[in-house]
Coordinates of C-alpha atoms in Angstrom, one line a residue:
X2 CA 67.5 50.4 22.4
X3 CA 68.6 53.7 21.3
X4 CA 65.8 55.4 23.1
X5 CA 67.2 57.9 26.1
X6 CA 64.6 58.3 29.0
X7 CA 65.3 62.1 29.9
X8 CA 64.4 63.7 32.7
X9 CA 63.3 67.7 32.8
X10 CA 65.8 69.0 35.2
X11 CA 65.3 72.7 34.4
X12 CA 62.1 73.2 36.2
X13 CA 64.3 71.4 39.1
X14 CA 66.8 73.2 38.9
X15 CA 65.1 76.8 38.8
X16 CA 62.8 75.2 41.7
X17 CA 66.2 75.4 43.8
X18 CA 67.4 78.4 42.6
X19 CA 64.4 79.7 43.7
X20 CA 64.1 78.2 47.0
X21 CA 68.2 78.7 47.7
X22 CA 67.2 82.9 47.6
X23 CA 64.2 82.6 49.4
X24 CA 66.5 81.0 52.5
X25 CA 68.8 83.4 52.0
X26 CA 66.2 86.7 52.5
X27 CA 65.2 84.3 55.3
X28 CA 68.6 84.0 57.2
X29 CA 69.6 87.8 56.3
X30 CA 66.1 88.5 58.2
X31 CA 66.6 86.8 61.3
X32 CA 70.5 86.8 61.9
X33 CA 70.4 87.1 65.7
X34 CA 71.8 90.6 66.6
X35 CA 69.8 92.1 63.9
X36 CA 66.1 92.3 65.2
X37 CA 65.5 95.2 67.0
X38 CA 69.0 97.1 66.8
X39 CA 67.5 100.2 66.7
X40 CA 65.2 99.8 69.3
X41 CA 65.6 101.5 73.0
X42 CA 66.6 100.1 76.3
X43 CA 70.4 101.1 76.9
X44 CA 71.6 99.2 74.2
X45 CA 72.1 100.2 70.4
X46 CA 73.1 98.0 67.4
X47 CA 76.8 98.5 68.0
X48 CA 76.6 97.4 71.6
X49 CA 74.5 94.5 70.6
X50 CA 77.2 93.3 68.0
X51 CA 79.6 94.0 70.9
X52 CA 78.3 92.0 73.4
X53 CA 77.9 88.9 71.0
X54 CA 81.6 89.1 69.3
X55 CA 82.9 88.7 73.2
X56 CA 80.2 86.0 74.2
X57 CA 78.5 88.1 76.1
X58 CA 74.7 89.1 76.4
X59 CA 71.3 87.4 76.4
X60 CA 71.5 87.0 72.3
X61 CA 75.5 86.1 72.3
X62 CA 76.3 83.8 69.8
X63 CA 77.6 80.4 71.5
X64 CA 80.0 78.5 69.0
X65 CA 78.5 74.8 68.2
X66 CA 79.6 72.1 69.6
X67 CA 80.5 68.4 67.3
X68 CA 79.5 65.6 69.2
X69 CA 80.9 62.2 67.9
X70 CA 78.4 59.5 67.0
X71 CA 78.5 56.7 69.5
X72 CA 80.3 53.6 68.8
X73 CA 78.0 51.0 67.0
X74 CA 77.3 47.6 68.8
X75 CA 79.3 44.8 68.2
X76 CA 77.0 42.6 69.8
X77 CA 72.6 43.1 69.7
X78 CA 69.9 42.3 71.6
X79 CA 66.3 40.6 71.1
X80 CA 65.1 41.9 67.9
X81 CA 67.9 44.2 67.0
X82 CA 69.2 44.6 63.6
X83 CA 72.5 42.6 62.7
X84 CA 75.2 44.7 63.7
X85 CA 78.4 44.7 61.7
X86 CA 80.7 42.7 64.0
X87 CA 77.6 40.1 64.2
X88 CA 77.1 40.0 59.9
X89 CA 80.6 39.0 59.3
X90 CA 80.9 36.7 61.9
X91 CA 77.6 34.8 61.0
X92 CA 79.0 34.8 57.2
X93 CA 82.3 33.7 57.9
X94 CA 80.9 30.6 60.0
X95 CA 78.3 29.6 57.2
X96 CA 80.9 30.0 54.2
X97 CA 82.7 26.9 55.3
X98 CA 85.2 25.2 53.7
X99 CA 83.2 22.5 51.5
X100 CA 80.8 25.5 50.4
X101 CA 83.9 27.6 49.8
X102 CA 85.5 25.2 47.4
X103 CA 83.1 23.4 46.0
X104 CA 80.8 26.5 45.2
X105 CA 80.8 29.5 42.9
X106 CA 79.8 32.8 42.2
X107 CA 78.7 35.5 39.3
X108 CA 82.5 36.1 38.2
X109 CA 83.4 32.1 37.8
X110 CA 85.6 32.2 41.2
X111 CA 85.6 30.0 43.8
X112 CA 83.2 30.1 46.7
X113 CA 79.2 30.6 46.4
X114 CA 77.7 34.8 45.6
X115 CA 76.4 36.1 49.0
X116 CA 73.4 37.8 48.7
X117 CA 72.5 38.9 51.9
X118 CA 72.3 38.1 56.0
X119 CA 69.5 38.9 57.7
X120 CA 67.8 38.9 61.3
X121 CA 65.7 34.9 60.9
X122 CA 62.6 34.9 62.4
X123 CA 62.0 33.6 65.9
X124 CA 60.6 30.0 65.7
X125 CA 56.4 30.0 66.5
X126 CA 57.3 29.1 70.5
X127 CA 59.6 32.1 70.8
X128 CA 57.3 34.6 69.9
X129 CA 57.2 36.3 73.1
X130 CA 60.6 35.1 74.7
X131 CA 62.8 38.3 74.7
X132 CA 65.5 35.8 75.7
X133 CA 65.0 33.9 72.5
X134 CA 67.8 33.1 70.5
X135 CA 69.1 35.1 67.7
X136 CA 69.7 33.9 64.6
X137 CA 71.0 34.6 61.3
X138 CA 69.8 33.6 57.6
X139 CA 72.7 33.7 55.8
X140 CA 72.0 33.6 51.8
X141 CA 74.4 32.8 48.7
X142 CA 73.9 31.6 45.3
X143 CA 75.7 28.9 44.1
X144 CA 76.2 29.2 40.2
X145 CA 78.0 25.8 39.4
X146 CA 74.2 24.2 40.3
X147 CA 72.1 27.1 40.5
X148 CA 71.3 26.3 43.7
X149 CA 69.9 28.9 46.4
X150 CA 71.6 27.6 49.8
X151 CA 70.5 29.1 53.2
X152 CA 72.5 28.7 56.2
X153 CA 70.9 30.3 59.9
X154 CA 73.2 30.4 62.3
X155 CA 72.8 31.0 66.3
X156 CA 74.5 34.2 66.6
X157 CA 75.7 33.6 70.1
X158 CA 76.8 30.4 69.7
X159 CA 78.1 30.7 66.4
X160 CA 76.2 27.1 65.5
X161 CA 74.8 26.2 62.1
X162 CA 71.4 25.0 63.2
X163 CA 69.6 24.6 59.9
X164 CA 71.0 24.5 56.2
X165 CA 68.2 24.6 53.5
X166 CA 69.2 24.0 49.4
X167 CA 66.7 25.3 47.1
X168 CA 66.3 25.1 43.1
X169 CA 64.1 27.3 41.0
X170 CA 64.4 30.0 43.4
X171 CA 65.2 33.3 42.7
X172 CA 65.4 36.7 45.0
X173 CA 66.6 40.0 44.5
X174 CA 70.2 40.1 42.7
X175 CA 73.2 41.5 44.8
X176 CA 74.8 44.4 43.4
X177 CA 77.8 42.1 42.3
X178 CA 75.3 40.6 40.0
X179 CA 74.0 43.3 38.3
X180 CA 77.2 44.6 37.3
X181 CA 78.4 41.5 36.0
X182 CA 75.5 41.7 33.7
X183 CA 76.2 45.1 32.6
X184 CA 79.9 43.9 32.0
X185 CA 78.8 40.9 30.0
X186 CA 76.4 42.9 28.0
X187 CA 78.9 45.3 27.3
X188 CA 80.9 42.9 26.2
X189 CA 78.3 41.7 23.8
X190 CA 77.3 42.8 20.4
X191 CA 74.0 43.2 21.5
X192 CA 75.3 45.6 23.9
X193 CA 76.1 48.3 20.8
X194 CA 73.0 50.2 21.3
X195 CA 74.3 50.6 25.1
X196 CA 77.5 51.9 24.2
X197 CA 76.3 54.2 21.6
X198 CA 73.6 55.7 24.0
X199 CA 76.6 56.1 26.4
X200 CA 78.6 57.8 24.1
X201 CA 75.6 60.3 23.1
X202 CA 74.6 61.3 26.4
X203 CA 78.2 61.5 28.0
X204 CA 80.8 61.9 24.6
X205 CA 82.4 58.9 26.0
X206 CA 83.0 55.1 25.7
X207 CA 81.7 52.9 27.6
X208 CA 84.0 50.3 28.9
X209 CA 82.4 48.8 32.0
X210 CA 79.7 49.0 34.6
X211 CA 81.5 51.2 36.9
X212 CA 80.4 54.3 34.7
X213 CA 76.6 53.1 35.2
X214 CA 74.4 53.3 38.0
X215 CA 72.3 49.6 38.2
X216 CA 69.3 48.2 39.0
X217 CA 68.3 45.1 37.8
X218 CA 65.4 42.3 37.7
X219 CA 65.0 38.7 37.9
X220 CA 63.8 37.5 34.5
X221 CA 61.5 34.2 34.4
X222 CA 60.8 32.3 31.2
X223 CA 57.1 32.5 30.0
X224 CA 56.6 29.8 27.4
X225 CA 57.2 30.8 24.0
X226 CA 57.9 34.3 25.5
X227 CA 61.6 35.0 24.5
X228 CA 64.5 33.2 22.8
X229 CA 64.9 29.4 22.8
X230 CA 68.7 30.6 24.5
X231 CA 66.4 32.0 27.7
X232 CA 64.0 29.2 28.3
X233 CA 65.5 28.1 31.1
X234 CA 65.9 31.9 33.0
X235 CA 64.1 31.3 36.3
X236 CA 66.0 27.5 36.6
X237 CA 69.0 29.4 35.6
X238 CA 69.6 33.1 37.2
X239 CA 68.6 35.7 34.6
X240 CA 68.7 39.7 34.8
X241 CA 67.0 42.7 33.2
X242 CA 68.8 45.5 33.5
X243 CA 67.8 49.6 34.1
X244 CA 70.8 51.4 33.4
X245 CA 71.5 54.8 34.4
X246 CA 74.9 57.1 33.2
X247 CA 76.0 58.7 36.2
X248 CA 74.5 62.4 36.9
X249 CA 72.7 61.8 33.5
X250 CA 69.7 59.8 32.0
X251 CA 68.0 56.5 31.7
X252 CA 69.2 54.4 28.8
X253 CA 66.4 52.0 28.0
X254 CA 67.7 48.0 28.3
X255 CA 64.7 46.2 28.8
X256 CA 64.4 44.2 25.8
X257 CA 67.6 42.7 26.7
X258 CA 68.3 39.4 29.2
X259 CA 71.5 38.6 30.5
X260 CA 71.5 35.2 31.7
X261 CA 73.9 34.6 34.5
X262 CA 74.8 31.2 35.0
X263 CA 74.9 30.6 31.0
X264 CA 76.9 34.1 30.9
X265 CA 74.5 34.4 27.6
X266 CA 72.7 37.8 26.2
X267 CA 69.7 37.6 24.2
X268 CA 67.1 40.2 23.1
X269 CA 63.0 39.7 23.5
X270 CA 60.9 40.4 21.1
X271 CA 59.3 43.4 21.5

């Protein structure tokens, strides 16, 4: 646990150092007025400089011009990503109020964890229909029964068409997950090593996962693989996490599980 996977910046570093001078040489090369001031034709380096400062001149400098972005879409077409307008109105139609109330999510609060919306795939007869319906998968996690619910909804129409409820099922974790995990194994003797890897590499404490940067894994139970209090990790929603300190290193976490929906940490055996 107390291991620290470092990475060698200092070649990195020099590497830019490096490359930051050679631009520089480059741009004090080929600033335009430069090239060929000294060269004939009725016009000398001051002249040249001259000519530019006032706009003027075949190599005048013109000033740049900022062009805003364009407005995103509030609505798509065909096979167009989601846009942002079309995400939250697709997740506010599928959270309805039974799911809302009788669900809940990582932190104990009411209301399922959304994990993501995405684009659904055109049913097998709508292939090559560009006027084919769009629809939505919209995907939560309900922690008070572990259950994965799926709701697509007809963007257009704003209708629920399908709702699909499945156990046993896990995808990737949300970024509300995995720092819930790091805040319960913080929390957690087992999270000492952590904290005292925090406090080596940084010279501070480590109070919660805000001061890490995440990524984390599902974790499946193998039979007789890990601690009687993670046998049911796969039936239950369980996470590995790969911590990072921010602008700094690794701090290995693997042999530690946090199981979500038992809010339980445990340690494999290595």
């Amino acid at each position: 646990m107390r291991e620290i996977v470092h990475r060698h910046l200092g070649k990195v570093v020099a590497g830019t150092a490096v490359a930051v001078a050679g631009t520089a040489v480059m741009v004090g090369i080929t600033l335009p007025g430069t090239a060929g001031a000294n060269e004939t034709g009725g016009t000398n380096g001051a002249g040249t400089q001259a000519a530019q400062q006032t706009g003027q001149g075949p190599d005048a400098v013109r000033p740049g011009v900022v062009e805003q972005a364009p407005a995103a879409a509030k609505k798509g077409t065909g096979r167009d990503p989601l846009t942002d307008d079309e995400i939250q109105r697709v997740e506010k139609i599928a959270l309805n109020r039974q799911l809302l109330t009788s669900g809940e999510n990582v932190d104990g609060d009411h209301g399922p964890q959304r994990l993501s919306v995405d684009l659904a795939d055109p049913e097998a007869d709508e292939l090559d229909d560009p006027g084919a319906p769009r629809r939505a998968d919209v995907t939560f996690y309900d922690y008070r029964t572990d259950t994965l619910v799926t709701k697509t909804v007809d963007v257009e129409s704003g209708e629920v068409v399908r709702t699909g409820t499945q156990h046993g099922v896990q995808p990737p974790l949300s970024r509300a997950e995995n720092a819930e995990a790091a805040d319960l194994l913080i929390a957690d003797p087992l999270g000492a090593g952590l904290k005292a890897d925090y406090k080596d590499a940084t010279g501070r404490e480590l109070t919660s996962a805000d001061q890490l940067l995440l990524n984390g894994a599902v974790y499946r139970a193998t039979p007789g693989g890990q601690p009687a209090v993670l046998d049911k990790c796969g039936e239950h929603r369980c996470v590995r996490l790969f911590p990072k300190v921010k602008n700094g290193p690794w701090i290995d976490a693997r042999w530690l599980v946090v199981d979500l929906s038992a809010r339980k940490v445990a340690r494999l055996a290595h």
